[in-house]
Short mmCIF file of C-alpha atoms and ligand atoms in Angstrom, two decimals:
data_model
loop_
_atom_site.label_atom_id
_atom_site.label_comp_id
_atom_site.label_asym_id
_atom_site.label_seq_id
_atom_site.Cartn_x
_atom_site.Cartn_y
_atom_site.Cartn_z
CA MET A 107 101.08 -48.77 27.72
CA ARG A 108 100.70 -49.30 23.67
CA PHE A 109 97.12 -49.98 22.28
CA SER A 110 96.70 -53.78 22.45
CA THR A 111 98.17 -54.05 26.02
CA LYS A 112 95.54 -51.64 27.33
CA ALA A 113 92.99 -53.02 25.49
CA ILE A 114 93.54 -56.15 27.08
CA HIS A 115 94.23 -54.63 30.63
CA ILE A 116 92.96 -51.07 31.66
CA GLY A 117 89.56 -51.54 33.38
CA GLN A 118 90.50 -55.50 33.92
CA GLU A 119 92.64 -55.78 37.42
CA PRO A 120 92.12 -59.11 38.93
CA ASP A 121 89.76 -58.75 41.30
CA PRO A 122 91.19 -57.87 45.03
CA ALA A 123 88.36 -59.77 46.82
CA THR A 124 89.05 -63.32 44.76
CA GLY A 125 91.63 -62.78 42.94
CA ALA A 126 89.46 -63.43 40.09
CA THR A 127 91.63 -63.12 37.03
CA ILE A 128 88.72 -61.33 35.10
CA PRO A 129 86.72 -58.60 37.21
CA PRO A 130 83.14 -59.81 38.21
CA LEU A 131 80.18 -58.76 36.15
CA HIS A 132 78.71 -56.14 39.09
CA LEU A 133 74.58 -56.97 38.44
CA THR A 134 73.43 -54.72 40.62
CA SER A 135 71.12 -51.33 41.18
CA THR A 136 72.09 -49.90 44.23
CA TYR A 137 74.92 -50.58 46.94
CA THR A 138 75.12 -51.48 50.57
CA GLN A 139 76.48 -48.04 52.28
CA GLU A 140 78.13 -48.69 55.96
CA LEU A 141 76.60 -45.56 57.37
CA PRO A 142 74.10 -43.03 55.41
CA GLY A 143 76.63 -41.23 52.94
CA ARG A 144 79.80 -43.63 53.56
CA HIS A 145 80.00 -45.66 50.72
CA LYS A 146 83.15 -47.14 48.07
CA GLY A 147 81.96 -44.51 45.81
CA TYR A 148 79.16 -45.96 44.04
CA GLU A 149 75.36 -45.32 45.41
CA TYR A 150 73.24 -46.21 42.66
CA SER A 151 73.89 -47.96 39.13
CA ARG A 152 72.48 -44.88 37.02
CA SER A 153 75.15 -42.69 38.51
CA ASN A 154 77.80 -45.26 38.81
CA ASN A 155 78.31 -48.80 38.09
CA PRO A 156 81.89 -50.89 38.59
CA THR A 157 81.40 -52.86 35.49
CA ARG A 158 80.63 -49.39 33.40
CA ALA A 159 83.58 -47.64 34.81
CA ALA A 160 85.47 -50.41 33.93
CA LEU A 161 84.80 -50.37 30.27
CA GLU A 162 84.36 -45.86 30.22
CA ARG A 163 88.25 -46.28 31.57
CA CYS A 164 89.46 -48.45 28.74
CA LEU A 165 87.89 -46.75 26.20
CA ALA A 166 89.05 -43.28 27.32
CA SER A 167 92.65 -44.64 27.90
CA LEU A 168 92.19 -45.98 24.13
CA GLU A 169 91.06 -42.56 22.15
CA GLU A 170 93.47 -41.05 24.25
CA GLY A 171 91.30 -39.02 26.40
CA GLU A 172 90.77 -38.25 29.88
CA ALA A 173 87.15 -39.36 30.46
CA CYS A 174 84.27 -40.98 28.70
CA ALA A 175 81.01 -41.71 29.31
CA ALA A 176 79.07 -44.99 27.99
CA PHE A 177 75.72 -44.86 27.15
CA SER A 178 72.77 -47.59 26.11
CA SER A 179 73.36 -46.83 22.31
CA GLY A 180 75.22 -44.81 19.79
CA MET A 181 72.28 -42.47 19.64
CA ALA A 182 72.05 -41.70 22.77
CA ALA A 183 75.57 -40.90 23.42
CA ALA A 184 74.61 -38.72 20.45
CA THR A 185 71.26 -36.88 22.12
CA ALA A 186 73.51 -36.34 25.32
CA VAL A 187 75.91 -34.72 23.49
CA LEU A 188 73.14 -32.52 21.66
CA GLN A 189 71.43 -32.22 25.50
CA THR A 190 74.18 -30.12 26.96
CA LEU A 191 73.16 -27.41 24.12
CA ARG A 192 70.82 -24.37 24.68
CA PRO A 193 67.53 -23.69 22.27
CA ARG A 194 69.08 -21.21 19.19
CA ASP A 195 72.46 -23.22 19.58
CA GLY A 196 74.03 -24.27 16.31
CA VAL A 197 74.79 -27.34 15.03
CA VAL A 198 77.10 -27.64 11.70
CA GLY A 199 76.52 -31.24 10.39
CA GLY A 200 78.91 -33.04 8.08
CA HIS A 201 77.41 -33.99 4.10
CA ASP A 202 77.25 -37.06 4.99
CA LEU A 203 76.59 -37.67 8.27
CA TYR A 204 74.85 -41.16 9.68
CA GLY A 205 71.39 -41.04 9.20
CA GLY A 206 69.95 -41.56 12.33
CA THR A 207 72.53 -38.65 13.07
CA VAL A 208 70.69 -36.59 10.46
CA ARG A 209 66.81 -37.70 11.36
CA LEU A 210 67.80 -36.72 15.58
CA LEU A 211 69.15 -33.10 14.45
CA THR A 212 66.26 -32.47 11.83
CA GLN A 213 63.37 -33.96 12.80
CA HIS A 214 64.00 -33.78 16.87
CA PHE A 215 66.73 -31.18 18.06
CA VAL A 216 65.81 -28.42 15.12
CA PRO A 217 62.05 -28.71 16.47
CA TRP A 218 63.37 -28.62 20.38
CA GLY A 219 65.20 -25.11 18.95
CA LEU A 220 68.61 -25.95 17.50
CA GLU A 221 70.06 -24.52 14.43
CA VAL A 222 71.32 -27.00 12.49
CA ALA A 223 73.76 -26.06 9.27
CA PHE A 224 74.47 -28.93 7.18
CA ALA A 225 78.08 -28.24 4.87
CA SER A 226 77.66 -29.22 1.29
CA GLY A 227 81.03 -31.47 0.95
CA SER A 228 84.22 -32.72 2.59
CA GLU A 229 86.14 -29.48 2.35
CA PRO A 230 86.92 -27.04 5.13
CA ASP A 231 85.51 -24.25 3.13
CA ALA A 232 81.99 -26.39 2.95
CA TYR A 233 82.03 -26.38 7.27
CA ALA A 234 83.02 -22.80 7.46
CA GLU A 235 80.74 -21.65 5.12
CA ALA A 236 77.76 -23.66 6.95
CA ALA A 237 79.13 -22.05 10.51
CA SER A 238 78.66 -19.08 8.77
CA SER A 239 74.94 -19.38 8.27
CA LEU A 240 74.17 -20.16 12.34
CA SER A 241 73.73 -17.29 14.76
CA ARG A 242 75.24 -19.11 17.14
CA PRO A 243 77.77 -22.22 16.34
CA ARG A 244 78.73 -24.18 18.78
CA LEU A 245 79.65 -27.46 18.10
CA LEU A 246 80.95 -29.08 14.61
CA TRP A 247 79.86 -33.06 14.28
CA LEU A 248 82.32 -34.65 12.01
CA GLU A 249 82.01 -37.96 10.56
CA THR A 250 85.33 -40.22 8.67
CA PRO A 251 85.23 -42.21 6.88
CA SER A 252 81.46 -41.49 6.35
CA ASN A 253 78.78 -43.60 5.44
CA PRO A 254 77.99 -44.65 2.99
CA LEU A 255 79.94 -43.15 0.40
CA LEU A 256 83.45 -43.22 2.43
CA ASP A 257 84.32 -39.82 2.68
CA ILE A 258 86.94 -38.41 4.60
CA VAL A 259 87.27 -35.19 6.07
CA ASP A 260 90.20 -33.51 7.19
CA VAL A 261 90.44 -33.85 11.12
CA ARG A 262 93.38 -31.65 11.86
CA ALA A 263 91.86 -28.84 9.03
CA LEU A 264 88.32 -28.60 10.86
CA ALA A 265 89.63 -28.74 14.19
CA ALA A 266 91.48 -25.85 13.33
CA VAL A 267 88.18 -24.01 11.34
CA GLY A 268 86.16 -25.28 14.70
CA LYS A 269 89.34 -23.30 17.55
CA SER A 270 88.45 -20.56 15.21
CA ARG A 271 85.23 -19.82 15.78
CA ASP A 272 85.06 -21.05 19.59
CA MET A 273 82.92 -24.39 18.64
CA GLN A 274 83.11 -27.44 20.30
CA VAL A 275 84.76 -30.32 17.61
CA LEU A 276 83.21 -34.03 17.76
CA VAL A 277 84.44 -36.66 15.62
CA ASP A 278 81.96 -39.71 14.99
CA ASN A 279 84.71 -42.66 15.30
CA THR A 280 82.62 -45.27 14.64
CA PHE A 281 83.84 -46.34 11.45
CA ALA A 282 87.52 -46.11 11.64
CA SER A 283 87.48 -47.37 15.72
CA PRO A 284 90.58 -46.05 17.79
CA TYR A 285 92.34 -48.56 16.72
CA LEU A 286 92.96 -46.71 12.93
CA GLN A 287 92.03 -43.35 13.82
CA LYS A 288 92.23 -41.10 16.93
CA PRO A 289 90.62 -37.79 16.94
CA LEU A 290 91.79 -36.19 19.74
CA VAL A 291 94.93 -36.55 19.27
CA LEU A 292 94.15 -34.95 15.69
CA GLY A 293 92.97 -32.07 17.57
CA ALA A 294 89.05 -33.14 17.99
CA ASP A 295 87.71 -32.35 21.74
CA ARG A 296 85.23 -35.39 21.83
CA VAL A 297 84.48 -38.58 20.00
CA LEU A 298 81.73 -40.64 19.38
CA HIS A 299 81.49 -44.40 19.36
CA SER A 300 78.03 -46.52 18.96
CA THR A 301 80.02 -49.05 20.77
CA THR A 302 77.40 -51.66 18.67
CA LYS A 303 79.90 -51.88 15.87
CA TYR A 304 83.72 -52.24 15.54
CA LEU A 305 83.99 -51.83 19.51
CA GLY A 306 81.68 -54.34 20.54
CA GLY A 307 82.87 -56.60 17.67
CA HIS A 308 80.50 -59.35 17.83
CA SER A 309 76.98 -57.75 16.94
CA ASP A 310 75.68 -59.09 20.03
CA VAL A 311 75.23 -56.08 21.95
CA ILE A 312 73.97 -51.83 21.47
CA GLY A 313 75.97 -49.26 22.92
CA GLY A 314 77.65 -46.15 22.92
CA ALA A 315 80.42 -43.75 24.23
CA ILE A 316 81.30 -40.43 24.29
CA VAL A 317 85.16 -39.71 25.23
CA ALA A 318 86.50 -36.50 26.06
CA ARG A 319 90.40 -35.17 25.38
CA SER A 320 89.60 -33.34 29.17
CA ALA A 321 87.55 -34.56 32.03
CA ALA A 322 86.30 -30.96 32.44
CA GLN A 323 84.98 -31.40 29.23
CA LEU A 324 83.12 -34.38 29.77
CA GLU A 325 81.37 -33.10 32.50
CA PRO A 326 78.29 -31.54 31.11
CA ILE A 327 77.42 -34.89 29.41
CA ARG A 328 78.23 -36.76 32.33
CA PHE A 329 75.56 -34.57 34.05
CA ILE A 330 73.23 -35.78 31.40
CA GLN A 331 73.93 -39.31 31.71
CA ASN A 332 73.16 -39.39 35.04
CA THR A 333 70.14 -37.03 34.65
CA SER A 334 68.51 -38.63 32.19
CA GLY A 335 69.54 -41.75 32.46
CA ALA A 336 69.86 -43.61 29.03
CA VAL A 337 72.90 -45.67 30.44
CA PRO A 338 73.96 -49.11 29.85
CA GLY A 339 73.22 -52.28 32.06
CA PRO A 340 76.19 -54.00 33.05
CA LEU A 341 76.11 -57.27 31.24
CA ASP A 342 76.34 -54.75 27.89
CA CYS A 343 79.21 -53.04 29.19
CA TYR A 344 81.03 -56.61 29.88
CA LEU A 345 80.08 -57.49 26.48
CA VAL A 346 81.48 -54.26 24.87
CA HIS A 347 84.48 -54.45 27.04
CA ARG A 348 85.35 -58.09 26.24
CA GLY A 349 84.94 -56.91 22.73
CA LEU A 350 87.48 -54.43 22.95
CA LYS A 351 90.35 -57.42 23.89
CA THR A 352 90.47 -58.04 20.84
CA LEU A 353 89.72 -55.34 18.38
CA ALA A 354 93.31 -54.91 17.54
CA LEU A 355 93.58 -58.05 15.87
CA ARG A 356 90.21 -58.02 14.49
CA MET A 357 90.96 -54.28 13.02
CA GLU A 358 93.89 -55.86 11.49
CA ARG A 359 91.94 -58.64 9.25
CA HIS A 360 89.12 -56.64 8.51
CA CYS A 361 91.74 -53.83 6.54
CA ARG A 362 93.12 -56.88 5.19
CA ASN A 363 89.63 -58.52 3.76
CA ALA A 364 88.56 -54.98 2.84
CA ARG A 365 91.44 -54.17 0.33
CA HIS A 366 90.88 -57.43 -1.15
CA VAL A 367 87.24 -57.06 -1.68
CA ALA A 368 88.05 -53.28 -2.90
CA LYS A 369 90.24 -54.95 -5.38
CA MET A 370 88.64 -57.58 -6.73
CA LEU A 371 85.18 -55.68 -7.11
CA SER A 372 86.98 -52.76 -8.93
CA ASN A 373 88.18 -55.17 -11.55
CA HIS A 374 84.34 -56.71 -11.78
CA PRO A 375 82.62 -56.08 -14.91
CA LYS A 376 79.42 -55.57 -13.14
CA VAL A 377 80.66 -52.58 -10.97
CA THR A 378 80.85 -49.31 -12.17
CA ARG A 379 82.23 -47.50 -8.89
CA VAL A 380 84.00 -48.72 -5.82
CA LEU A 381 83.98 -46.11 -2.79
CA TYR A 382 87.13 -47.22 -0.89
CA PRO A 383 89.59 -44.69 0.86
CA GLY A 384 92.42 -47.19 0.29
CA PHE A 385 92.76 -46.77 -3.89
CA GLN A 386 95.09 -43.87 -4.71
CA ASN A 387 92.09 -42.71 -6.99
CA HIS A 388 89.76 -41.90 -3.67
CA PRO A 389 89.53 -37.89 -3.56
CA GLY A 390 90.36 -38.66 0.26
CA HIS A 391 93.22 -41.04 0.21
CA ARG A 392 95.66 -38.54 1.15
CA VAL A 393 93.76 -37.07 4.25
CA ALA A 394 93.14 -40.65 5.38
CA ALA A 395 96.87 -41.80 5.08
CA GLY A 396 97.60 -39.05 7.03
CA GLN A 397 95.28 -39.46 9.36
CA MET A 398 94.54 -42.88 9.47
CA SER A 399 96.56 -46.17 10.18
CA GLY A 400 94.57 -48.60 8.27
CA MET A 401 91.66 -48.08 5.68
CA GLY A 402 89.26 -49.72 7.76
CA GLY A 403 86.78 -52.93 6.50
CA MET A 404 84.17 -50.82 4.80
CA VAL A 405 83.78 -51.12 1.13
CA THR A 406 81.02 -49.38 -0.87
CA PHE A 407 79.98 -50.18 -4.19
CA GLU A 408 77.64 -49.83 -7.26
CA LEU A 409 76.07 -52.32 -9.85
CA VAL A 410 76.07 -51.40 -13.09
CA GLU A 411 72.25 -52.71 -13.97
CA GLY A 412 69.11 -51.02 -11.74
CA PRO A 413 66.88 -52.89 -9.38
CA GLU A 414 66.24 -56.52 -10.58
CA ALA A 415 70.02 -56.67 -10.51
CA VAL A 416 70.63 -55.30 -7.36
CA GLU A 417 67.78 -57.93 -5.83
CA SER A 418 69.41 -61.36 -7.37
CA PHE A 419 72.40 -59.74 -5.56
CA PHE A 420 71.43 -59.98 -2.09
CA THR A 421 69.38 -63.31 -3.03
CA ASN A 422 72.35 -64.91 -4.16
CA LEU A 423 74.52 -63.88 -1.01
CA HIS A 424 75.23 -66.86 1.32
CA VAL A 425 78.31 -66.13 3.54
CA PHE A 426 77.55 -62.30 3.38
CA SER A 427 74.53 -61.84 5.60
CA THR A 428 72.05 -59.14 3.99
CA ALA A 429 71.80 -56.50 7.66
CA GLU A 430 71.78 -53.46 8.53
CA SER A 431 74.56 -52.73 11.25
CA LEU A 432 78.60 -53.04 10.54
CA GLY A 433 81.59 -53.84 12.36
CA GLY A 434 81.41 -57.36 13.42
CA VAL A 435 83.31 -60.17 12.90
CA GLU A 436 80.74 -61.44 10.38
CA SER A 437 80.61 -59.65 7.03
CA LEU A 438 76.83 -58.00 5.70
CA ALA A 439 75.59 -56.49 3.00
CA SER A 440 73.78 -54.09 2.65
CA HIS A 441 71.55 -51.44 0.56
CA PRO A 442 72.10 -47.90 2.29
CA ALA A 443 68.56 -46.54 0.21
CA SER A 444 65.99 -48.85 0.99
CA MET A 445 67.80 -49.52 4.86
CA THR A 446 69.89 -47.43 7.04
CA HIS A 447 69.44 -44.15 4.42
CA SER A 448 65.42 -45.07 3.94
CA SER A 449 64.34 -42.41 6.55
CA LEU A 450 65.71 -39.74 4.47
CA SER A 451 63.62 -38.36 1.59
CA ALA A 452 64.72 -39.46 -1.96
CA GLU A 453 65.91 -36.04 -2.79
CA ARG A 454 67.87 -35.85 0.38
CA ARG A 455 69.53 -38.99 -0.59
CA LYS A 456 69.75 -37.77 -4.62
CA ALA A 457 71.56 -35.04 -3.16
CA ALA A 458 74.44 -36.81 -0.44
CA GLY A 459 75.42 -39.14 -3.98
CA ILE A 460 73.28 -42.31 -2.44
CA SER A 461 72.33 -44.09 -5.57
CA ASP A 462 69.95 -46.81 -5.81
CA THR A 463 72.29 -49.43 -6.88
CA MET A 464 74.50 -48.53 -4.43
CA ILE A 465 75.88 -51.55 -1.95
CA ARG A 466 77.52 -50.81 0.92
CA LEU A 467 79.88 -53.82 2.82
CA SER A 468 80.95 -54.55 6.09
CA VAL A 469 83.55 -57.06 5.71
CA GLY A 470 84.13 -59.40 8.33
CA ILE A 471 87.19 -61.26 9.42
CA GLU A 472 86.15 -64.96 7.81
CA ASP A 473 88.28 -66.46 5.61
CA VAL A 474 89.19 -63.74 2.71
CA GLU A 475 88.71 -66.73 -0.36
CA ASP A 476 85.23 -67.78 0.54
CA LEU A 477 84.72 -63.74 0.80
CA LEU A 478 85.54 -63.60 -2.61
CA ARG A 479 83.84 -66.35 -3.91
CA ASP A 480 80.48 -65.07 -2.26
CA LEU A 481 80.76 -61.81 -4.64
CA GLU A 482 81.66 -62.95 -7.35
CA ARG A 483 78.45 -65.61 -7.49
CA ALA A 484 75.98 -63.08 -6.12
CA LEU A 485 77.59 -60.68 -9.42
CA ARG A 486 77.66 -63.44 -11.99
C1 PLP B 681 75.58 -47.10 14.34
C2 PLP B 681 75.81 -45.71 14.31
C3 PLP B 681 75.43 -44.61 14.77
C4 PLP B 681 74.11 -45.04 15.74
O1 PLP B 681 74.45 -45.65 16.71
P1 PLP B 681 73.79 -46.87 17.59
O2 PLP B 681 74.40 -47.99 18.60
O3 PLP B 681 72.89 -47.75 16.47
O4 PLP B 681 72.20 -46.01 18.26
C5 PLP B 681 76.30 -44.19 14.79
N1 PLP B 681 76.90 -43.30 14.28
C6 PLP B 681 77.41 -44.18 12.98
C7 PLP B 681 78.71 -43.89 12.30
C8 PLP B 681 76.64 -45.48 13.36
O5 PLP B 681 77.34 -46.19 12.36
#
């Protein structure tokens, strides 16, 4: 089966008991056993739940992996991965990871004994150098496109760097979604998702997931999922699964709208710089074209003028909402310095290239004319 068909049918087989075309939502914490120990594979919903299992099967198939574990948030999924490591194990992170991931690594897991080194740039050499600074490098943590700079890292090249050092390679695929990029096919071992974003797609649920290339690679994560218990509820799983059914359609429109928005911004006198991997002059364009089938729905840009202009821009947006998050059907605008990346120090932000006039757009699937008009008015 191809992608769009799998997104609609895997884990959505009609209910054998009633014929219901859409499988029922299993709101249950426990399962009645015929005799002690004799059951249908489900005992308790922290360990497993049919609605969750259906979502996990669908996500695994969309990422071309063997197995998936769903979590109550993207950060819970990230935590589960890091909890499989031991004190003094080393993690190499990209230079522009999601702010919450940086906080989790540096403020939680470093005090717990992990060693963390960040690559100084997006080139494979920068990752190799960071790995060399660790005593026991175990995990390479990539994010592409990155947030909010939309930098691209070469997953094939970095998977090779990881393999040569016996490191597991994880890609946070939240920004691209499996519709546009399949890291396991490019050589990664595990994929992380905040299903809160494009996969759920409707800004109505928080969730996360890990998909692994092999069932054996998921085993330690599955153990943490059950043991520490950051599982999603059945209703949340249902919502994410329903979102998946239109992922292909939505991503096509996100990509198309974002391209129009990026073009308009790049010709606008009040905009200095537009970061969009679809532009030929984006430093990661060639790599992006080689590993993604579309350039995604995110566009980041900088205003010519300072803080008052930023405030006035946000005040005058009407179709775009000023909000954190991304990947929903509705367009959102955010100011990384005071929102998603405010937990980083001003120095770290500066070092990461996140300026105070930087604005990040999650371009939704509304009529593009309305989006362009809204942005033009706010810029004026
Ligand atoms: C949102 C996000 C996360 C965290 O996911 P939550 O569902 O908010 O916990 C991780 N990585 C990326 C790239 C994200 O955008």
